Short mmCIF file of C-alpha atoms in Angstrom, two decimals:
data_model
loop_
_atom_site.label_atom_id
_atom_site.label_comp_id
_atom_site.label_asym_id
_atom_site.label_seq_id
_atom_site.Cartn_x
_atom_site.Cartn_y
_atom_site.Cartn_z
CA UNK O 28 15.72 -0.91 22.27
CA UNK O 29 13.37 1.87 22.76
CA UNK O 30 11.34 4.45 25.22
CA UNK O 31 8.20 5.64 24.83
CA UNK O 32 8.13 9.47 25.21
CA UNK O 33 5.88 10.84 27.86
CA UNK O 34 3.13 13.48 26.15
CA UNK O 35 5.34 16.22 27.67
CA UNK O 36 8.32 15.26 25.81
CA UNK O 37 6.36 14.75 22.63
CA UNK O 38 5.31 18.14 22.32
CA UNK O 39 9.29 19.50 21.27
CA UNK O 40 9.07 16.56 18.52
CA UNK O 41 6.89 18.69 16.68
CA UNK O 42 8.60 22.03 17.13
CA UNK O 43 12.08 20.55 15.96
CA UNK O 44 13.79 23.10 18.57
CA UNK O 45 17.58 21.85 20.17
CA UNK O 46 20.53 23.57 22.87
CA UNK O 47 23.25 24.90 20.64
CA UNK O 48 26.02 25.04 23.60
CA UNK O 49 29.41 26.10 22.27
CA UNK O 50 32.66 27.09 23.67
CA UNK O 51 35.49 28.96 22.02
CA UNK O 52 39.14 27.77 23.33
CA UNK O 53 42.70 29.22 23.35
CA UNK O 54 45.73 26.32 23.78
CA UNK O 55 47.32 23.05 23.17
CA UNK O 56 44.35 20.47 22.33
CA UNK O 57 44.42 16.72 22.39
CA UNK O 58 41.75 15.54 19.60
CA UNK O 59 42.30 11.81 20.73
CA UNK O 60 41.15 12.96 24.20
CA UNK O 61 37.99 15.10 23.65
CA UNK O 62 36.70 12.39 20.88
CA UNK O 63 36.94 9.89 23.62
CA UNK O 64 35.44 11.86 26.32
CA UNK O 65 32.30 12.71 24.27
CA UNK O 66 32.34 9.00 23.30
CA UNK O 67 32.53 8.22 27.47
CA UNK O 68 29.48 10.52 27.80
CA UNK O 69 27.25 9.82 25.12
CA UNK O 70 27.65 5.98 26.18
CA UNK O 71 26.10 6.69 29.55
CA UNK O 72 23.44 8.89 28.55
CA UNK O 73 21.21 6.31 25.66
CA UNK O 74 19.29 9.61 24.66
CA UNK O 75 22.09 11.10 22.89
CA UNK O 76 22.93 8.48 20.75
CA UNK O 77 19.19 7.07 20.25
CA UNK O 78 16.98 8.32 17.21
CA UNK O 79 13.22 9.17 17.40
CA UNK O 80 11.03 6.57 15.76
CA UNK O 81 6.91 6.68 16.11
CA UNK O 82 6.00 4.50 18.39
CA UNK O 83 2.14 3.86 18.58
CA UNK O 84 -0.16 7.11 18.49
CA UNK O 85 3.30 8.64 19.73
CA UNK O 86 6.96 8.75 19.85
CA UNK O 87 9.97 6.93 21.55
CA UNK O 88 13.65 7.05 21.78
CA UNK O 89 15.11 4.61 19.67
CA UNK O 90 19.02 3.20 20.52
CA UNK O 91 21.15 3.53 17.59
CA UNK O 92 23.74 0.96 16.28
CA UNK O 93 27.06 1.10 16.92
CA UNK O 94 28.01 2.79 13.60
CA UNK O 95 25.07 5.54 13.84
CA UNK O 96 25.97 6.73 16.97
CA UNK O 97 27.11 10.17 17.42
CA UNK O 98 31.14 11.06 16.99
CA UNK O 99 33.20 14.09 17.73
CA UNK O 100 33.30 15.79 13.73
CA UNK O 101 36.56 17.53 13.63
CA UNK O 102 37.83 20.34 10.91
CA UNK O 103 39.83 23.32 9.98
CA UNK O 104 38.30 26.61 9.04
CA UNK O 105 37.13 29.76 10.65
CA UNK O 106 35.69 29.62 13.88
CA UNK O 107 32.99 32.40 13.75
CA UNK O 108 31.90 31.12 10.25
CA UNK O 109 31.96 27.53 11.77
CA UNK O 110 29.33 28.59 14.72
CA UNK O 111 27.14 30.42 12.14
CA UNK O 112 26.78 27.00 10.36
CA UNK O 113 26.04 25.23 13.11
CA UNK O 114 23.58 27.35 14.01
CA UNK O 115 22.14 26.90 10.42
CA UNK O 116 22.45 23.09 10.21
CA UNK O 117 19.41 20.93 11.84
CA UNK O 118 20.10 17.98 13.73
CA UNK O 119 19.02 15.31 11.42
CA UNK O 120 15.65 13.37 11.22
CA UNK O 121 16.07 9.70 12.34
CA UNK O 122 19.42 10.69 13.23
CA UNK O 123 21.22 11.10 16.42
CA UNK O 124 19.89 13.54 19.30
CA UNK O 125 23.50 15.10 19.54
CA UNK O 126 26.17 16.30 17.84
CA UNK O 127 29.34 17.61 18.26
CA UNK O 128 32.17 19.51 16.74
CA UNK O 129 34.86 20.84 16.99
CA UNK O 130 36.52 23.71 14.47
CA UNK O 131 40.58 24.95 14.65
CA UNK O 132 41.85 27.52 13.55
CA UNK O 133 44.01 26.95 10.19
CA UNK O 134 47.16 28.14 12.39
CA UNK O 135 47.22 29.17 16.05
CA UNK O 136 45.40 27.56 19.05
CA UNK O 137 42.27 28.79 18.51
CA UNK O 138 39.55 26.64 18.95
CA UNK O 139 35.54 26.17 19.40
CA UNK O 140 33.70 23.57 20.42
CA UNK O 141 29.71 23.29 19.07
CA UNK O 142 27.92 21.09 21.14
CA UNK O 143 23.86 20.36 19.82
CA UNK O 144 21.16 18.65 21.91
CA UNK O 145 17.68 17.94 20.58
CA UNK O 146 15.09 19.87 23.02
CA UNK O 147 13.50 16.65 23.73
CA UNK O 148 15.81 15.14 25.90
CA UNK O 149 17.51 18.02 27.05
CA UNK O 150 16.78 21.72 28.74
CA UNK O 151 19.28 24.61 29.79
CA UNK O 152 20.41 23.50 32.82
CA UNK O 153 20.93 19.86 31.78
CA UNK O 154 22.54 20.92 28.38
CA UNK O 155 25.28 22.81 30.39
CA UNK O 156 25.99 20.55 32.82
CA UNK O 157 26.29 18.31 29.91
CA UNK O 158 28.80 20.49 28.08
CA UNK O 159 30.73 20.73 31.67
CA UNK O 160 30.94 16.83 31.85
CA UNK O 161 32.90 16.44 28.23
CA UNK O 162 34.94 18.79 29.70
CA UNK O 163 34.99 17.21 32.98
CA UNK O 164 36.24 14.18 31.07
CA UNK O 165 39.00 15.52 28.84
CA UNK O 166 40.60 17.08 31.73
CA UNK O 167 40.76 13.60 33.25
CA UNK O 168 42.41 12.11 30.38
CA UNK O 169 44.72 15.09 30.04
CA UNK O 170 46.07 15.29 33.16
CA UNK O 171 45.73 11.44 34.27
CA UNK O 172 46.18 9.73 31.08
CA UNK O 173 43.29 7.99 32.72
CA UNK O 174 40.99 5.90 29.85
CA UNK O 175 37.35 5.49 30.42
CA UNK O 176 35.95 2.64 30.97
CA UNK O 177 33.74 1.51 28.91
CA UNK O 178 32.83 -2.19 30.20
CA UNK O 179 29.60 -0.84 31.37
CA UNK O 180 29.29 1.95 28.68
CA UNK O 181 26.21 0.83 26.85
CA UNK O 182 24.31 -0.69 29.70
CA UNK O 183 21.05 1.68 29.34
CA UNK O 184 19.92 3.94 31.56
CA UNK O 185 16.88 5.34 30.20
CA UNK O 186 15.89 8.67 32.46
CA UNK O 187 12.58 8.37 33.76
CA UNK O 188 10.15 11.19 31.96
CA UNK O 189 9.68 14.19 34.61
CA UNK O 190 5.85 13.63 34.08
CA UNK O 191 6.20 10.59 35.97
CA UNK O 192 8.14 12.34 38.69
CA UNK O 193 5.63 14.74 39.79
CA UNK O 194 3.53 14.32 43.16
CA UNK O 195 0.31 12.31 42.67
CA UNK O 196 -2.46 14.64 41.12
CA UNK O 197 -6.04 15.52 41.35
CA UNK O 198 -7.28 15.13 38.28
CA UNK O 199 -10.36 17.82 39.19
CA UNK O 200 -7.40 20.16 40.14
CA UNK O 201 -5.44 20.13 36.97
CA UNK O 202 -8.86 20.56 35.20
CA UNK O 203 -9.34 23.73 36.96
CA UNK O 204 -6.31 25.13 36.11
CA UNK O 205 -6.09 24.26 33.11
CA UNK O 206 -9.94 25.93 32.60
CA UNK O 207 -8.33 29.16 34.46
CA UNK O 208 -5.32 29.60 32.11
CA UNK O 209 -8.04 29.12 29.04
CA UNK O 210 -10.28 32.10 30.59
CA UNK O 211 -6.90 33.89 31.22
CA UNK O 212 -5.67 33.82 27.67
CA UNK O 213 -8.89 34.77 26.66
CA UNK O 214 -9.00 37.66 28.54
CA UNK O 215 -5.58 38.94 27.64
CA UNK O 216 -4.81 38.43 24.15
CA UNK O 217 -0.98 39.68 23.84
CA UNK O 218 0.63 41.86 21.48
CA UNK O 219 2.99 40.48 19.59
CA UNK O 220 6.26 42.85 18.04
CA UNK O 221 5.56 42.57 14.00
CA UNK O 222 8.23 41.84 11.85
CA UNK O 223 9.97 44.28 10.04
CA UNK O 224 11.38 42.19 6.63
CA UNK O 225 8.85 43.67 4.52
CA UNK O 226 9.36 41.02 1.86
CA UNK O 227 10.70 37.77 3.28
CA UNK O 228 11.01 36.26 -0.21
CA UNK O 229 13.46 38.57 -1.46
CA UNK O 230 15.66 37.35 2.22
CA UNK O 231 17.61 34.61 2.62
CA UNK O 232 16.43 33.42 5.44
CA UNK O 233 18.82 31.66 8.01
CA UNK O 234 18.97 31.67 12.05
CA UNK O 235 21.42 34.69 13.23
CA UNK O 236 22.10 35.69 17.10
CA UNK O 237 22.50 39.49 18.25
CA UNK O 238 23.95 39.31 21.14
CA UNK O 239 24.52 41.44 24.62
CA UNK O 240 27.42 40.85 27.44
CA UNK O 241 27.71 42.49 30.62
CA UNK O 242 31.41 42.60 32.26
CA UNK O 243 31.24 41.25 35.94
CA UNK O 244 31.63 44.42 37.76
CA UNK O 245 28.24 45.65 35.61
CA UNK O 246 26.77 41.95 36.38
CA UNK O 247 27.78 42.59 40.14
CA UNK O 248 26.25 46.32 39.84
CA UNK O 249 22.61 44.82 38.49
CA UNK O 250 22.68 42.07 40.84
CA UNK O 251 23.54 44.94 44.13
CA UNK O 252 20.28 47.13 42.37
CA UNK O 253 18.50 43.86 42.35
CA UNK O 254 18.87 43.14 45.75
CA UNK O 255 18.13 46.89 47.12
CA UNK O 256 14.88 46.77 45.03
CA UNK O 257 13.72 43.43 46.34
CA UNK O 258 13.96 41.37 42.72
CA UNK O 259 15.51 39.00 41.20
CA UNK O 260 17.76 39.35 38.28
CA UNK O 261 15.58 37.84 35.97
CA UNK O 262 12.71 40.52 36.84
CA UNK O 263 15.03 43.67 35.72
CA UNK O 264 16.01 41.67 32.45
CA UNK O 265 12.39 40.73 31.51
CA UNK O 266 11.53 44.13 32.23
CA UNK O 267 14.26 45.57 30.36
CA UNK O 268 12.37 43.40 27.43
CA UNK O 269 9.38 44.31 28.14
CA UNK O 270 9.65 47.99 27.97
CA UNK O 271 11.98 47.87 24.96
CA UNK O 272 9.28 45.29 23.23
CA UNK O 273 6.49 47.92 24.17
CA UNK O 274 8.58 50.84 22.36
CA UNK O 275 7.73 48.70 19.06
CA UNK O 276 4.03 49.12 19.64
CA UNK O 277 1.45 51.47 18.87
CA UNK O 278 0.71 54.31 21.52
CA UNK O 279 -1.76 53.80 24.46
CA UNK O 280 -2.20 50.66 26.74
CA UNK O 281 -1.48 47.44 25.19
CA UNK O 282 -1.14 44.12 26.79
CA UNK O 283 2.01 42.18 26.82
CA UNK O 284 2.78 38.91 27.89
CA UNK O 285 5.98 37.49 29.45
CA UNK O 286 6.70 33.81 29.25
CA UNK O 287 9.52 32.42 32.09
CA UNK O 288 10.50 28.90 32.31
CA UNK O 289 10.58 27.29 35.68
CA UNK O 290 13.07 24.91 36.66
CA UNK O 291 11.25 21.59 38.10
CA UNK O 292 14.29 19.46 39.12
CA UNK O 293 14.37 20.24 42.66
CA UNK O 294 10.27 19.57 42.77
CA UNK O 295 10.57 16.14 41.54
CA UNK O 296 10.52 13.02 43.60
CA UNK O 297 13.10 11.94 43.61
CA UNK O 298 14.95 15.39 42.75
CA UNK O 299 16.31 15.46 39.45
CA UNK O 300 20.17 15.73 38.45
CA UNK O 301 21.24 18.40 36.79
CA UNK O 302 23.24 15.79 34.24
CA UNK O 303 19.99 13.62 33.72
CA UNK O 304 18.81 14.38 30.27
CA UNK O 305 15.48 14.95 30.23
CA UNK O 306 13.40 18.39 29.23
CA UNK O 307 12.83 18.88 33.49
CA UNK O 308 11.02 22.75 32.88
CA UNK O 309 7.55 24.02 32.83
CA UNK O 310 6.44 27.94 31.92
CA UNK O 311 4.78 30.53 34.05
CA UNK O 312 3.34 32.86 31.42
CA UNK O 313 1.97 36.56 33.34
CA UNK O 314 -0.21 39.28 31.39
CA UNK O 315 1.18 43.28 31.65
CA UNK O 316 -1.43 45.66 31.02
CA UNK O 317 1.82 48.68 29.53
CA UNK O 318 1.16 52.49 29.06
CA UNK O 319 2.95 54.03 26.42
CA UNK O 320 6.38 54.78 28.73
CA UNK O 321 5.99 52.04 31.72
CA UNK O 322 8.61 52.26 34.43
CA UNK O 323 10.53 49.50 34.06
CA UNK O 324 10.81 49.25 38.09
CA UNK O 325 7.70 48.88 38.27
CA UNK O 326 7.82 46.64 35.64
CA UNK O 327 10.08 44.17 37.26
CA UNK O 328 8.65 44.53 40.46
CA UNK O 329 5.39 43.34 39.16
CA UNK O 330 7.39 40.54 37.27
CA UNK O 331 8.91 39.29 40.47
CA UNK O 332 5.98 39.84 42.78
CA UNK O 333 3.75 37.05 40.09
CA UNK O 334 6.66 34.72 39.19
CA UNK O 335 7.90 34.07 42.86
CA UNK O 336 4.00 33.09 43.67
CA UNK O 337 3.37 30.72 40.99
CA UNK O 338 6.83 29.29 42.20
CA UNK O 339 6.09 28.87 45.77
CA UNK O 340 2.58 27.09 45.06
CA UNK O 341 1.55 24.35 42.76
CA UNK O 342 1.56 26.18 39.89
CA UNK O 343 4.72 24.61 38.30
CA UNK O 344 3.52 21.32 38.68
CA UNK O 345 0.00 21.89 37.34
CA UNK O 346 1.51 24.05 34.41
CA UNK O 347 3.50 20.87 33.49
CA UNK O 348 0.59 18.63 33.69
CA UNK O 349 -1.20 20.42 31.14
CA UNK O 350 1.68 20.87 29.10
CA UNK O 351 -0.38 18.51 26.23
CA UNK O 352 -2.80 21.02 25.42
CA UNK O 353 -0.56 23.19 24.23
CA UNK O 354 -0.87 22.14 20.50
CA UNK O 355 -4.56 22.35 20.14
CA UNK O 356 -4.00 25.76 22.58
CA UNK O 357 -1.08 27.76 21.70
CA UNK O 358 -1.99 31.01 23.21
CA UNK O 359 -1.71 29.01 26.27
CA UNK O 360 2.38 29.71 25.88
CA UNK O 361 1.72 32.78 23.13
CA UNK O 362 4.17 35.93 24.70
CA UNK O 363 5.25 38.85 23.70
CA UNK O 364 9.07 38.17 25.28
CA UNK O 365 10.66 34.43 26.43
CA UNK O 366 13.19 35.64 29.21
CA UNK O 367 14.72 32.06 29.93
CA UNK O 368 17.59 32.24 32.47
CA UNK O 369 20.23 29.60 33.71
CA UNK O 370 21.12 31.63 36.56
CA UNK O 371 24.56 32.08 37.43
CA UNK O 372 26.23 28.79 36.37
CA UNK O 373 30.36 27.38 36.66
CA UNK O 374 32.18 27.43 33.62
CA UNK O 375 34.19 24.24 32.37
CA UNK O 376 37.15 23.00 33.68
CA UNK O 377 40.00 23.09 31.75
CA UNK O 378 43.42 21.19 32.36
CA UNK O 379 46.48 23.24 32.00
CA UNK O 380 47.41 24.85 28.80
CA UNK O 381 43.52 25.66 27.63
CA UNK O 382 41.85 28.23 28.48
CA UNK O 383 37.99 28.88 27.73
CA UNK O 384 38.04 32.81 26.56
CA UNK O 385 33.81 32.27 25.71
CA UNK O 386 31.13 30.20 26.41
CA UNK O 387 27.68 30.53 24.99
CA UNK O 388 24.13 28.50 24.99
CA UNK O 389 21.60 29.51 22.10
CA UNK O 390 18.15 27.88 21.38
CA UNK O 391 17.57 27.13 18.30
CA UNK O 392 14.84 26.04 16.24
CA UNK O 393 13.81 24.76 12.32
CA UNK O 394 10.91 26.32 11.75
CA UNK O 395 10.09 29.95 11.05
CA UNK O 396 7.20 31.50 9.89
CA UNK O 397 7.60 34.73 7.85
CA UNK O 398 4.29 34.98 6.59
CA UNK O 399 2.87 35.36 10.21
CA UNK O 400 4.47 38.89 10.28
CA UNK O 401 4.87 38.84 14.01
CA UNK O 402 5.90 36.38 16.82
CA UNK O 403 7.27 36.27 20.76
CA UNK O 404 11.19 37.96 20.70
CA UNK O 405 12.83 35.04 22.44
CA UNK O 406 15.95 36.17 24.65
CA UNK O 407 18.26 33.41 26.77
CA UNK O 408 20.08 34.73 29.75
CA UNK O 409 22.97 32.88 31.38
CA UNK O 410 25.82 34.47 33.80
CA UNK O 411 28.93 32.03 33.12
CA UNK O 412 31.74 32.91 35.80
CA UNK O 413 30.01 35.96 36.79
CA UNK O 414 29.45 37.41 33.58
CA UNK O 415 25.93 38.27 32.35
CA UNK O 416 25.10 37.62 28.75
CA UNK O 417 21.68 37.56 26.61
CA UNK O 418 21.44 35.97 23.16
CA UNK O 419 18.61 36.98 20.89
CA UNK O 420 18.43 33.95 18.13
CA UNK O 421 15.98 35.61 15.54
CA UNK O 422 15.56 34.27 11.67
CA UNK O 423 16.45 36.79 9.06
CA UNK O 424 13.39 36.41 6.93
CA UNK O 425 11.39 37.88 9.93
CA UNK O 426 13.62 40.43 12.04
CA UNK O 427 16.24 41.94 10.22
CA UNK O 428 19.68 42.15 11.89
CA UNK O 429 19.46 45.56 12.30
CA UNK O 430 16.02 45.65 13.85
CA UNK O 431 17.50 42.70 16.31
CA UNK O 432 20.64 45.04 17.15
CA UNK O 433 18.40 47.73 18.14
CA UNK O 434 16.64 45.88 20.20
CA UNK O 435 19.20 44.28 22.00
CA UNK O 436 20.96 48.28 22.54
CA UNK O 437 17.22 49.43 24.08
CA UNK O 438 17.48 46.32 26.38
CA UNK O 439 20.89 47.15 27.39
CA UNK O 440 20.17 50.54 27.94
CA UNK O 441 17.83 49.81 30.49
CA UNK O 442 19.86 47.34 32.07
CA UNK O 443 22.56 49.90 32.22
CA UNK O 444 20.09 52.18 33.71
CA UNK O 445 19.68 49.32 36.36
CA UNK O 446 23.22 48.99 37.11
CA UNK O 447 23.96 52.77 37.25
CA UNK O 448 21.38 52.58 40.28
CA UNK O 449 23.01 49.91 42.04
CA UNK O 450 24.24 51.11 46.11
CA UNK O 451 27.99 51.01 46.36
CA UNK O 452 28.74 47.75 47.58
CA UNK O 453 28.79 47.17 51.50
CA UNK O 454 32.65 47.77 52.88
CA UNK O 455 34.39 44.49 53.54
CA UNK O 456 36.23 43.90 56.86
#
C-alpha cells in the first residue's frame, strides 16, 4: 500500500535530512510500557512505519510489513556517547521513516530517549508533538495499566500532502513570484561564513552539536526586551546570528541573507494538526545589506519588520508553491544563517517517579560538503518549559568544534546584551 509524495515532499528525499528529538530522563522506567506506546503511535501514523520506494517519475510512501516496522531498540551504555551516535547513524534507505531508542545508564535511573523522524513526513512542530504523544501514551499505561487498542491500529490514515491543502491558486500569480524571488537572488548574492578545517581529509568527519541554553529568568528577560522593542523573539536571535556571522567576514558592506521557516498549519484548509505528520512549513528568505559593526537592534528590527509582512500576505503560500524549483534554483533558499524556531512549546508529561531533566530537537542531515569551503550556519531554537535553547548541528570536516563554540559564545553574548536591556518586569497586584 502506497502514497505518492506531493513535489513538495519530494524535495527532502534528495537532501536525506530527519528530526533527531531526544529526551534525557531521571526515575523508575517501565520498558514494556514505552515499547508499546511507540508501537500504539507508529500504528496510527502509516508514515512512520512505511519505506520510500520510487514511484513513477517520483516517490511514494510505501507500508512496511509487519516484521519491518519500526520497534523501540533498547540498550545499556552511556547516555551522552549514545546521543552522539545517534546523531551519527542515518535512518536507513528503504527502511523505516522512524526510529527509536532508548539508552540506560549501566546503574542508576538515568535514562535518554532518541527519537528520529525522516524530514519528509515530519517538521518541528509535528516532530515534538510527536515525541509528546509517546509520552502521552506511556503515562497512560503507567498510571492506568490501560492497553492500547490496537483493533483499529493499522487501518491507514495517509495525511493528505499540505500542497493539496493550500487555497486555490493563480497560476499567473505564483509565476510572478516565483520570477521576483529569481530577480531577488540575483540581485543579492549572499555571503556565506567559509569553513575553517583547512584540510578536511586529514578530519574525521561526523555531525557534532554546540549548543547554547538560556535559564528562564534570562528567557523571561529577552522576551520583556522583546516586547519593549516591538519584536519578536526570533528577530533578536537571528540578529544575534547575523551580527556574529558578519564578524567572520571581510570588512566593509557585505550582504547576508537570513532564511526563517514559516509555519503553514494554521493557513491550511482544513487547518492542520500539530500531530499530523506531514513537512507543513515553507521559508521566507530576506537580504541584509551589513556594515562592518551593524547594530544588532537594528538588525532585528529590520528582521521583524520583513518577516511579519511576508506572514500577513500570501507570501507563505506562494513560497510553498514554488517550493519545486528549488533543486534546479538553490540560491532560491541559499542563506547565510537558518534561524528555525518552535516557539515556546510544553514539555512531556511524565507519570510519577520520572522526571524529564532535558529535552532537545536537532536537525540533522547525511550529506556534507567539505570541499565547498563555505555553507549557511544552521541554528534551531526551541523554548521547552520556558527555557530558551539553540543547537548549532555543524559537521566536523567543515567547522571545527572550536570555531562552532565561538560562534555560539558571540551569539550568546549578544543575546545577553538583549536580556541585560530588558525593563524590570511590570509589578503584579
Amino acid at each position: 500500500m502506497r502514497r505518492a509524495l506531493c513535489p513538495v515532499e519530494t524535495l527532502y528525499v534528495g537532501q536525506r535530512s530527519r528530526a533527531v528529538l531526544s529526551c534525557a530522563l531521571s526515575g523508575r522506567l517501565d520498558l514494556g510500557a514505552l515499547s508499546a506506546a511507540f508501537d500504539a503511535v507508529t500504528g496510527e501514523h502509516p508514515s512512520l512505519r512505511s519505506r520510500i520506494v520510487p514511484d513513477g517519475e517520483g516517490f511514494a510512501l510505501e507500508l512496511l510489513d509487519e516484521a519491518e516496522r519500526p520497534r523501540l531498540a533498547t540498550r545499556t551504555g552511556n547516555t551522552e556517547k549514545a546521543y552522539a551516535a545517534e546523531l551519527n547513524t542515518p535512518l536507513s534507505v528503504g527502511g523505516p521513516m522512524s526510529r527509536a531508542v532508548l539508552v540506560s545508564a549501566p546503574e542508576g535511573e538515568d535514562h535518554l530517549f532518541v527519537l528520529s523522524v525522516d524530514h519528509t513526513v515530519v517538521d518541528g512542530h509535528s516532530g515534538i508533538a510527536l515525541l509528546n504523544e509517546v509520552w502521552d501514551r506511556y503515562r497512560v499505561l503507567v498510571e492506568d495499566g490501560t492497553r492500547p487498542d490496537t483493533a483499529d491500529r493499522d487501518a491507514l490514515r495517509w495525511p493528505r500532502p499540505v500542497s493539496e491543502l493550500l487555497h486555490p491558486a493563480d497560476p499567473e500569480r505564483t509565476t510572478a513570484h516565483l520570477e521576483r524571488r529569481i530577480d531577488e537572488v540575483r540581485r543579492n548574492p549572499v555571503e556565506l561564513v567559509p569553513y575553517d578545517v583547512a584540510d578536511p581529509s586529514g578530519v574525521e568527519g561526523r555531525i557534532e552539536v554546540c549548543r547554547l541554553t538560556l535559564d528562564a529568568e534570562r528567557t523571561g528577560r529577552l522576551r520583556r526586551t522583546a516586547r519593549a522593542a516591538g519584536v519578536s523573539v526570533h528577530a533578536l536571535v537571528a540578529a544575534a546570528l547575523l551580527t556574529t556571522a558578519r564578524g567572520h567576514l571581510p570588512d566593509g558592506p557585505r550582504t547576508l541573507g537570513c532564511l526563517s521557516p514559516v509555519d503553514l498549519r494554521s493557513r491550511l484548509s482544513p487547518p492542520v494538526p500539530a500531530l499530523m505528520m506531514v513537512p507543513a512549513v515553507t521559508t521566507h528568505l530576506q537580504f541584509l545589506a551589513l556594515p562592518t559593526d551593524p547594530d544588532p537592534m537594528d538588525v532585528a528590527r529590520t528582521v521583524h519588520e520583513r518577516l511579519a509582512d511576508f506572514v500577513a500576505g500570501d507570501g507563505p503560500a506562494e513560497e510553498l508553491r514554488i517550493t519545486p524549483e528549488v533543486p534546479r534554483r538553490p540560491t532560491l533558499q541559499l542563506a547565510t544563517v537558518i534561524a528555525t524556531n518552535m516557539g515556546v512549546v510544553p514539555g512531556p508529561r511524565l507519570p510519577e517517579g520520572l522526571e524529564a531533566t532535558d529535552i532537545r530537537l536537532v536537525p540533522a542531515r547525511e550529506q556534507y560538503f567539505p570541499a565547498a569551503g563555505r555553507s549557511p550556519v544552521m541554528a534551531c531554537v526551541v523554548s521547552f518549559e520556558g527555557r530558551l535553547a539553540i543547537e548549532f548541528p555543524h559537521f566536523t570536516a567543515c567547522y571545527s568544534p572550536e570555531f562552532m563554540g565561538a560562534l555560539r559564545d558571540g551569539v550568546g553574548a549578544v543575546l545577553a546584551a538583549f536580556a541585560d536591556a530588558a525593563p524590570a518586569p511590570a509589578p503584579t497586584s
